[in-house]
Coordinates of C-alpha atoms and ligand atoms in Angstrom, one line a residue:
X18 CA 86.9 87.0 105.9
X19 CA 90.2 88.7 106.3
X20 CA 91.7 86.3 103.8
X21 CA 89.1 86.9 101.2
X22 CA 89.6 90.6 101.3
X23 CA 93.3 90.3 101.1
X24 CA 93.2 88.1 98.0
X25 CA 90.8 90.7 96.4
X26 CA 93.0 93.5 97.1
X27 CA 96.0 91.4 95.5
X28 CA 94.0 91.4 92.3
X29 CA 93.5 95.1 92.4
X30 CA 97.1 95.5 93.2
X31 CA 98.3 93.4 90.2
X32 CA 95.8 95.2 87.8
X33 CA 97.1 98.7 88.8
X34 CA 100.6 97.3 88.9
X35 CA 101.1 96.8 85.2
X36 CA 103.1 100.0 84.4
X37 CA 103.9 100.9 80.9
X38 CA 107.0 102.0 79.5
X39 CA 106.7 105.5 78.2
X40 CA 109.3 106.5 75.8
X41 CA 113.0 106.0 75.4
X42 CA 114.3 109.3 75.9
X43 CA 113.3 113.0 74.9
X44 CA 116.3 114.0 72.9
X45 CA 115.3 112.7 69.5
X46 CA 111.5 112.9 69.8
X47 CA 108.8 115.4 70.2
X48 CA 110.9 118.1 71.8
X49 CA 112.5 119.0 68.6
X50 CA 109.3 120.6 67.2
X51 CA 110.5 123.9 68.9
X52 CA 113.3 125.7 67.1
X53 CA 114.7 126.9 70.3
X54 CA 117.6 124.7 71.6
X55 CA 117.5 123.1 75.1
X56 CA 120.7 124.5 76.7
X57 CA 120.7 121.5 79.0
X58 CA 121.7 118.9 76.5
X59 CA 125.0 117.2 77.0
X60 CA 128.0 118.9 75.4
X61 CA 131.1 117.2 73.9
X62 CA 133.5 118.2 76.7
X63 CA 133.2 118.3 80.6
X64 CA 131.2 121.5 81.5
X65 CA 130.0 120.6 85.1
X66 CA 132.8 119.1 87.0
X67 CA 131.6 117.8 90.4
X68 CA 134.7 119.2 92.3
X69 CA 133.6 118.9 96.0
X70 CA 135.2 116.9 98.7
X71 CA 133.6 114.7 101.3
X72 CA 133.3 116.1 104.9
X73 CA 131.7 112.7 106.0
X74 CA 131.6 109.6 104.2
X75 CA 130.8 106.2 105.6
X76 CA 131.9 104.7 102.4
X77 CA 131.7 100.9 101.8
X78 CA 130.3 100.1 105.2
X79 CA 126.7 101.1 104.2
X80 CA 126.4 98.5 101.3
X81 CA 129.2 95.7 102.1
X82 CA 127.2 92.7 102.9
X83 CA 129.9 90.5 104.4
X84 CA 130.0 92.5 107.6
X85 CA 126.3 92.1 108.6
X86 CA 125.1 88.9 110.0
X87 CA 122.6 88.3 107.3
X88 CA 124.4 87.8 103.9
X89 CA 121.6 89.3 101.9
X90 CA 122.6 91.3 99.0
X91 CA 121.4 95.0 98.5
X92 CA 118.2 95.1 96.8
X93 CA 117.1 98.7 97.5
X94 CA 119.6 101.5 98.4
X95 CA 117.7 104.5 99.8
X96 CA 119.3 107.8 99.6
X97 CA 117.5 110.7 101.4
X98 CA 118.0 114.4 100.5
X99 CA 118.3 115.7 103.8
X100 CA 118.9 119.2 105.5
X101 CA 121.5 119.9 108.1
X102 CA 119.0 120.6 110.8
X103 CA 116.6 117.8 109.9
X104 CA 117.9 115.5 112.5
X105 CA 114.6 114.5 113.8
X106 CA 113.3 113.5 110.3
X107 CA 116.4 111.4 109.9
X108 CA 115.6 109.6 113.2
X109 CA 111.9 109.0 111.9
X110 CA 113.1 107.5 108.8
X111 CA 115.7 105.3 110.3
X112 CA 113.1 104.0 113.0
X113 CA 110.1 103.5 110.5
X114 CA 110.0 102.6 106.8
X115 CA 113.7 102.2 106.2
X116 CA 114.5 100.1 109.1
X117 CA 117.1 97.4 108.3
X118 CA 115.7 95.0 111.0
X119 CA 112.4 94.8 109.0
X120 CA 114.0 95.0 105.4
X121 CA 117.4 93.2 105.6
X122 CA 117.9 93.8 101.7
X123 CA 117.7 97.7 102.2
X124 CA 120.3 100.2 102.9
X125 CA 119.9 103.7 103.9
X126 CA 122.1 106.8 103.5
X127 CA 121.4 110.6 104.0
X128 CA 122.9 113.4 101.6
X129 CA 123.6 116.5 103.3
X130 CA 125.6 119.8 102.3
X131 CA 127.5 121.9 104.7
X132 CA 126.5 124.8 106.8
X133 CA 128.5 127.6 108.2
X134 CA 127.0 126.9 111.7
X135 CA 129.7 125.1 113.7
X136 CA 127.5 123.7 116.1
X137 CA 125.2 122.1 113.6
X138 CA 128.4 120.6 111.9
X139 CA 129.5 119.1 115.1
X140 CA 125.9 117.7 115.7
X141 CA 126.0 116.0 112.2
X142 CA 129.4 114.6 112.8
X143 CA 128.3 113.1 116.0
X144 CA 125.1 111.7 114.5
X145 CA 127.2 109.9 111.8
X146 CA 129.5 108.5 114.4
X147 CA 126.4 106.8 115.9
X148 CA 124.6 105.8 112.6
X149 CA 127.3 105.7 109.9
X150 CA 124.7 106.7 107.4
X151 CA 125.6 110.4 106.5
X152 CA 127.4 111.5 103.4
X153 CA 128.4 115.1 103.4
X154 CA 130.0 117.3 100.9
X155 CA 131.6 120.8 101.3
X156 CA 129.1 122.7 99.3
X157 CA 126.6 125.0 101.1
X158 CA 123.4 123.2 101.8
X159 CA 120.9 125.5 100.0
X160 CA 117.9 125.3 97.8
X161 CA 119.5 126.3 94.9
X162 CA 122.4 124.0 95.4
X163 CA 120.1 120.8 95.3
X164 CA 121.4 119.9 92.0
X165 CA 124.9 119.5 93.7
X166 CA 123.2 117.3 96.1
X167 CA 121.6 115.1 93.4
X168 CA 125.0 114.8 91.6
X169 CA 126.7 114.0 94.9
X170 CA 124.4 111.1 95.4
X171 CA 124.9 109.7 92.0
X172 CA 128.6 109.9 92.4
X173 CA 128.6 108.4 95.9
X174 CA 126.3 105.5 94.9
X175 CA 128.3 104.8 91.9
X176 CA 131.5 104.4 93.9
X177 CA 130.2 102.8 97.1
X178 CA 127.0 101.0 96.3
X179 CA 127.0 100.1 92.6
X180 CA 125.8 96.5 93.4
X181 CA 122.4 97.8 94.5
X182 CA 119.6 96.4 92.3
X183 CA 117.5 99.5 92.7
X184 CA 118.3 102.9 93.9
X185 CA 115.3 105.0 95.7
X186 CA 115.8 108.7 95.9
X187 CA 113.4 110.5 98.5
X188 CA 113.2 113.7 100.4
X189 CA 113.3 113.6 104.1
X190 CA 109.5 114.4 104.4
X191 CA 108.5 111.3 102.6
X192 CA 107.0 108.2 104.0
X193 CA 107.4 105.1 101.8
X194 CA 105.3 102.0 102.2
X195 CA 108.3 99.7 101.9
X196 CA 106.1 96.7 101.7
X197 CA 104.3 98.0 98.7
X198 CA 107.4 99.3 97.1
X199 CA 109.3 96.0 97.6
X200 CA 106.3 94.0 96.2
X201 CA 105.9 96.3 93.2
X202 CA 109.7 95.9 92.4
X203 CA 109.6 92.2 92.6
X204 CA 106.6 92.2 90.5
X205 CA 108.5 94.1 87.8
X206 CA 111.4 91.6 88.3
X207 CA 109.2 88.9 87.2
X208 CA 108.5 90.7 83.8
X209 CA 112.2 91.4 83.4
X210 CA 114.6 89.8 85.7
X211 CA 117.6 91.8 84.2
X212 CA 115.9 95.1 84.0
X213 CA 118.4 97.9 83.6
X214 CA 118.7 101.5 82.2
X215 CA 115.4 102.3 83.8
X216 CA 113.9 105.2 85.7
X217 CA 110.6 104.3 87.6
X218 CA 108.8 107.4 88.6
X219 CA 105.7 109.7 88.2
X220 CA 106.8 111.0 84.8
X221 CA 105.7 114.6 83.7
X222 CA 105.3 115.2 80.1
X223 CA 105.5 118.7 78.7
X224 CA 105.3 120.4 82.2
X225 CA 104.7 124.0 81.6
X226 CA 107.6 126.3 82.6
X227 CA 106.6 129.0 85.2
X228 CA 107.0 132.4 84.0
X229 CA 105.3 134.3 86.9
X230 CA 108.1 135.9 88.6
X231 CA 106.2 135.8 92.0
X232 CA 106.3 132.0 91.8
X233 CA 108.8 129.9 93.8
X234 CA 109.2 128.0 90.5
X235 CA 109.8 131.1 88.4
X236 CA 112.3 130.7 85.6
X237 CA 113.4 133.3 83.3
X238 CA 113.9 132.7 79.4
X239 CA 117.6 133.1 80.1
X240 CA 117.6 130.2 82.5
X241 CA 115.2 128.1 80.6
X242 CA 114.2 129.1 77.1
X243 CA 111.7 126.4 76.3
X244 CA 108.1 126.8 77.3
X245 CA 107.6 123.2 78.3
X246 CA 109.9 120.9 80.1
X247 CA 110.9 117.7 78.3
X248 CA 109.8 114.6 80.1
X249 CA 111.2 114.5 83.7
X250 CA 110.1 113.0 87.1
X251 CA 108.4 114.2 90.2
X252 CA 111.4 114.7 92.5
X253 CA 110.2 113.7 95.8
X254 CA 110.6 110.0 95.2
X255 CA 111.9 108.1 92.1
X256 CA 113.8 104.9 91.6
X257 CA 116.4 103.8 89.1
X258 CA 118.1 100.7 88.4
X259 CA 121.7 100.3 90.0
X260 CA 123.4 100.5 86.6
X261 CA 122.2 104.1 86.1
X262 CA 124.0 105.7 89.1
X263 CA 127.3 105.7 87.2
X264 CA 125.8 106.4 83.8
X265 CA 123.9 109.5 85.1
X266 CA 127.0 110.7 87.3
X267 CA 129.1 110.5 84.0
X268 CA 126.4 112.2 82.0
X269 CA 126.1 115.1 84.7
X270 CA 129.8 116.1 84.0
X271 CA 128.7 116.9 80.4
X272 CA 125.3 118.6 80.9
X273 CA 125.5 122.3 82.0
X274 CA 124.6 123.1 85.7
X275 CA 121.0 124.0 86.3
X276 CA 119.5 124.6 89.7
X277 CA 116.1 122.9 89.3
X278 CA 117.3 119.5 90.5
X279 CA 114.3 117.5 89.6
X280 CA 114.6 118.5 85.9
X281 CA 118.4 118.4 85.9
X282 CA 118.8 114.9 87.4
X283 CA 115.7 113.1 86.1
X284 CA 115.4 115.0 82.8
X285 CA 118.5 116.5 81.4
X286 CA 120.9 113.9 82.9
X287 CA 118.8 110.8 82.8
X288 CA 118.0 111.4 79.1
X289 CA 121.6 112.1 78.3
X290 CA 122.4 108.7 79.9
X291 CA 119.8 107.1 77.7
X292 CA 117.4 106.2 80.3
X293 CA 114.0 104.5 79.7
X294 CA 111.2 106.1 81.7
X295 CA 108.7 103.8 83.4
X296 CA 105.5 105.4 84.6
X297 CA 104.4 104.8 88.3
X298 CA 101.0 106.1 87.8
X299 CA 98.5 105.4 90.5
X300 CA 101.2 103.8 92.6
X301 CA 102.7 107.2 93.4
X302 CA 102.9 110.1 95.8
X303 CA 100.0 111.6 97.4
X304 CA 99.7 114.9 99.2
X305 CA 99.5 115.1 103.1
X306 CA 95.9 116.0 103.2
X307 CA 94.8 112.8 101.5
X308 CA 97.8 110.8 102.7
X309 CA 95.9 109.7 105.8
X310 CA 92.8 108.4 104.2
X311 CA 94.4 107.0 101.0
X312 CA 97.2 105.2 102.9
X313 CA 94.6 103.7 105.3
X314 CA 91.6 103.0 103.0
X315 CA 91.4 99.3 102.2
X316 CA 90.9 100.1 98.5
X317 CA 94.0 101.8 97.8
X318 CA 96.2 100.7 100.8
X319 CA 98.2 98.1 98.9
X320 CA 98.8 100.3 95.9
X321 CA 100.2 103.5 97.4
X322 CA 103.8 103.7 97.8
X323 CA 104.8 107.3 98.9
X324 CA 103.1 110.0 101.2
X325 CA 104.3 113.5 101.5
X326 CA 104.5 114.7 105.0
X327 CA 106.0 118.3 105.4
X328 CA 104.2 118.9 108.5
X329 CA 104.4 117.1 111.7
X330 CA 106.8 114.3 112.2
X331 CA 104.2 112.4 114.4
X332 CA 102.2 112.0 111.3
X333 CA 105.0 110.1 109.7
X334 CA 105.2 107.8 112.6
X335 CA 101.5 107.4 112.9
X336 CA 101.1 106.4 109.3
X337 CA 104.0 104.0 109.6
X338 CA 102.3 102.5 112.6
X339 CA 99.1 102.0 110.7
X340 CA 100.9 100.5 107.7
X341 CA 102.6 97.9 110.1
X342 CA 99.3 97.1 111.7
X343 CA 97.8 96.4 108.2
X344 CA 100.8 94.5 107.1
X345 CA 100.6 92.2 110.2
X346 CA 97.9 90.4 108.6
X347 CA 99.8 89.5 105.5
X348 CA 103.4 89.2 107.1
X349 CA 102.7 88.1 110.6
X350 CA 106.3 86.8 111.3
X351 CA 108.5 89.8 110.3
X352 CA 106.0 92.6 111.7
X353 CA 105.8 90.7 115.1
X354 CA 109.6 90.7 115.4
X355 CA 109.7 94.4 115.0
X356 CA 109.1 96.3 118.2
X357 CA 106.9 99.5 118.3
X358 CA 109.0 102.1 119.9
X359 CA 106.8 105.2 119.8
X360 CA 104.2 106.6 121.9
X361 CA 100.8 105.4 121.0
X362 CA 98.9 108.1 122.8
X363 CA 100.1 110.8 120.4
X364 CA 97.0 110.4 118.4
X365 CA 94.2 108.9 120.4
X366 CA 91.5 110.5 118.4
X367 CA 92.5 108.7 115.1
X368 CA 92.3 105.2 116.6
X369 CA 88.7 104.8 115.3
X370 CA 90.1 105.0 111.7
X371 CA 90.8 101.5 111.4
Ligands
NAG10 C1 112.7 102.5 71.9 O1 113.8 102.0 71.5 C2 113.6 100.8 70.9 C3 114.8 100.0 70.6 O2 115.9 100.9 70.5 C4 112.8 101.0 69.7 O3 112.5 100.0 68.9 C5 111.5 101.9 69.9 O4 111.0 102.3 68.7 C6 111.9 103.0 70.8 N1 110.7 103.7 71.3 C7 110.4 105.0 71.3 C8 109.0 105.4 71.8 O5 111.2 105.7 70.8
NAG11 C1 139.1 121.0 92.1 O1 139.4 121.3 93.4 C2 140.7 121.2 93.8 C3 141.0 121.5 95.3 O2 139.8 121.0 96.1 C4 141.5 122.3 93.0 O3 142.9 122.2 93.4 C5 141.3 122.1 91.4 O4 141.8 123.2 90.7 C6 139.7 122.0 91.2 N1 139.5 121.7 89.8 C7 138.6 122.3 89.1 C8 138.6 121.7 87.7 O5 138.0 123.1 89.4
NAG12 C1 133.8 96.7 101.5 O1 133.9 96.0 100.1 C2 134.9 96.8 99.3 C3 134.8 96.3 97.9 O2 134.5 94.9 97.8 C4 136.3 96.6 99.9 O3 137.3 97.1 99.1 C5 136.1 97.1 101.3 O4 137.4 97.0 102.0 C6 135.1 96.6 102.2 N1 135.0 97.4 103.3 C7 134.5 97.0 104.5 C8 134.5 98.0 105.6 O5 134.1 95.8 104.7
NAG13 C1 126.2 126.7 96.8 O1 127.4 126.0 97.2 C2 128.7 126.8 96.7 C3 129.8 126.1 97.2 O2 129.8 125.7 98.6 C4 128.6 128.2 97.5 O3 129.7 129.0 97.1 C5 127.2 128.9 97.1 O4 127.0 130.2 97.8 C6 126.0 128.0 97.3 N1 124.8 128.6 96.9 C7 123.9 129.1 97.6 C8 122.7 129.6 96.9 O5 124.0 129.1 98.9
NAG14 C1 130.1 109.8 79.6 O1 129.2 110.7 79.0 C2 129.5 111.2 77.7 C3 128.6 112.3 77.3 O2 127.3 111.8 77.6 C4 129.7 110.1 76.8 O3 130.0 110.6 75.6 C5 130.5 109.1 77.3 O4 130.3 108.0 76.5 C6 130.2 108.6 78.7 N1 131.1 107.6 79.3 C7 130.7 106.6 79.8 C8 131.9 105.6 80.4 O5 129.6 106.2 80.0
NAG15 C1 122.9 107.5 74.1 O1 122.5 107.2 72.8 C2 123.0 107.9 71.8 C3 122.3 107.6 70.6 O2 122.1 106.2 70.4 C4 124.5 107.7 71.7 O3 125.2 108.4 70.7 C5 125.2 108.0 73.1 O4 126.6 107.6 73.1 C6 124.5 107.2 74.2 N1 125.0 107.9 75.5 C7 125.1 107.1 76.5 C8 125.8 107.8 77.7 O5 125.1 105.9 76.4

């Protein structure tokens, strides 16, 4: 009974899996219809030097495979945009979906800026002594400095983990179904084993630029003169092939700084680096409200990759616990070897969902 169900789900999975390549890049195609020039096209000289220094840097230890007992190569490097005070979110991510004991081909690193609070700085330093997975540069960690964080990550990856086959960027309130993600990427590998120059994400075409000055996303015409954005990705989770890190870092030096990091990194810089966008479509992010039901329904369980959990961190743990319970049927050996370390009594009321 269980077996039949899983086979059926596999078919659904593969059916949804076939993602299509969208377009090569935005520079020479439809966006030229408007006479207004996009100010965030690459210049012929360096206009955006990334001149910050590392305060913390675990360096090669993150991705070197020689040191670890398993000689597996790095299949996915995960880098997480994290805030200085989000210590608990980092703990949850380390203990759940990015745990290396369960996924030996995965590496994890957090990207953080600095804060003027010395106590927090000390705590981050201490945290890094324990986990050796925090990269910190000396710019102030702030909303309008997220673009610096994105560039910092591209730079770091291109130096210290360029061998990774895929790079996954997430925010620290995302839960990834690592099983689905890995399966999806290996499926894409079968179609093209040497995939390069690729950005896999939820692509937004012609996103309207917000002109309402009361909005969090408001942009003046001076900041962004076009009425629609050229193609770019939903920023909470996207994946690119390892070769793109260096190419995008280099391109960022030539693209004028713009604080909207999602557009800057996955739009302006990625297209300057001649990336090919590949649409995730239905495999993509879902909001917290529907995350619980969608992650857990048997119809969509194997097709959902990312859930957004800005609220309680217990929700992140709870979803992961349920993902593991589901996966136990498919991967009995690996899941069995992974210990459950959280309090199962946190959500007694939701036990009847299964
Ligand atoms: C993408 O690039 C390929 C090869 O350069 C070209 O043949 C194709 O027409 C391009 N597709 C689009 C949508 O621009
Ligand atoms: C970069 O920073 C260093 C000090 O950290 C400084 O000496 C140098 O002038 C800076 N370069 C640029 C181009 O801003
Ligand atoms: C990791 O690998 C790099 C490049 O192969 C090497 O230079 C470095 O010494 C290694 N570091 C560690 C800690 O093993
Ligand atoms: C961004 O970082 C720079 C360098 O640390 C700092 O001067 C600037 O104030 C920061 N921006 C914000 C909005 O905090
Ligand atoms: C770096 O980017 C510039 C501007 O996009 C480009 O002209 C140059 O060829 C790139 N260099 C490398 C090594 O990719
Ligand atoms: C991107 O493609 C354009 C047009 O083919 C080329 O001029 C440019 O050098 C390429 N840039 C990079 C970074 O590869």
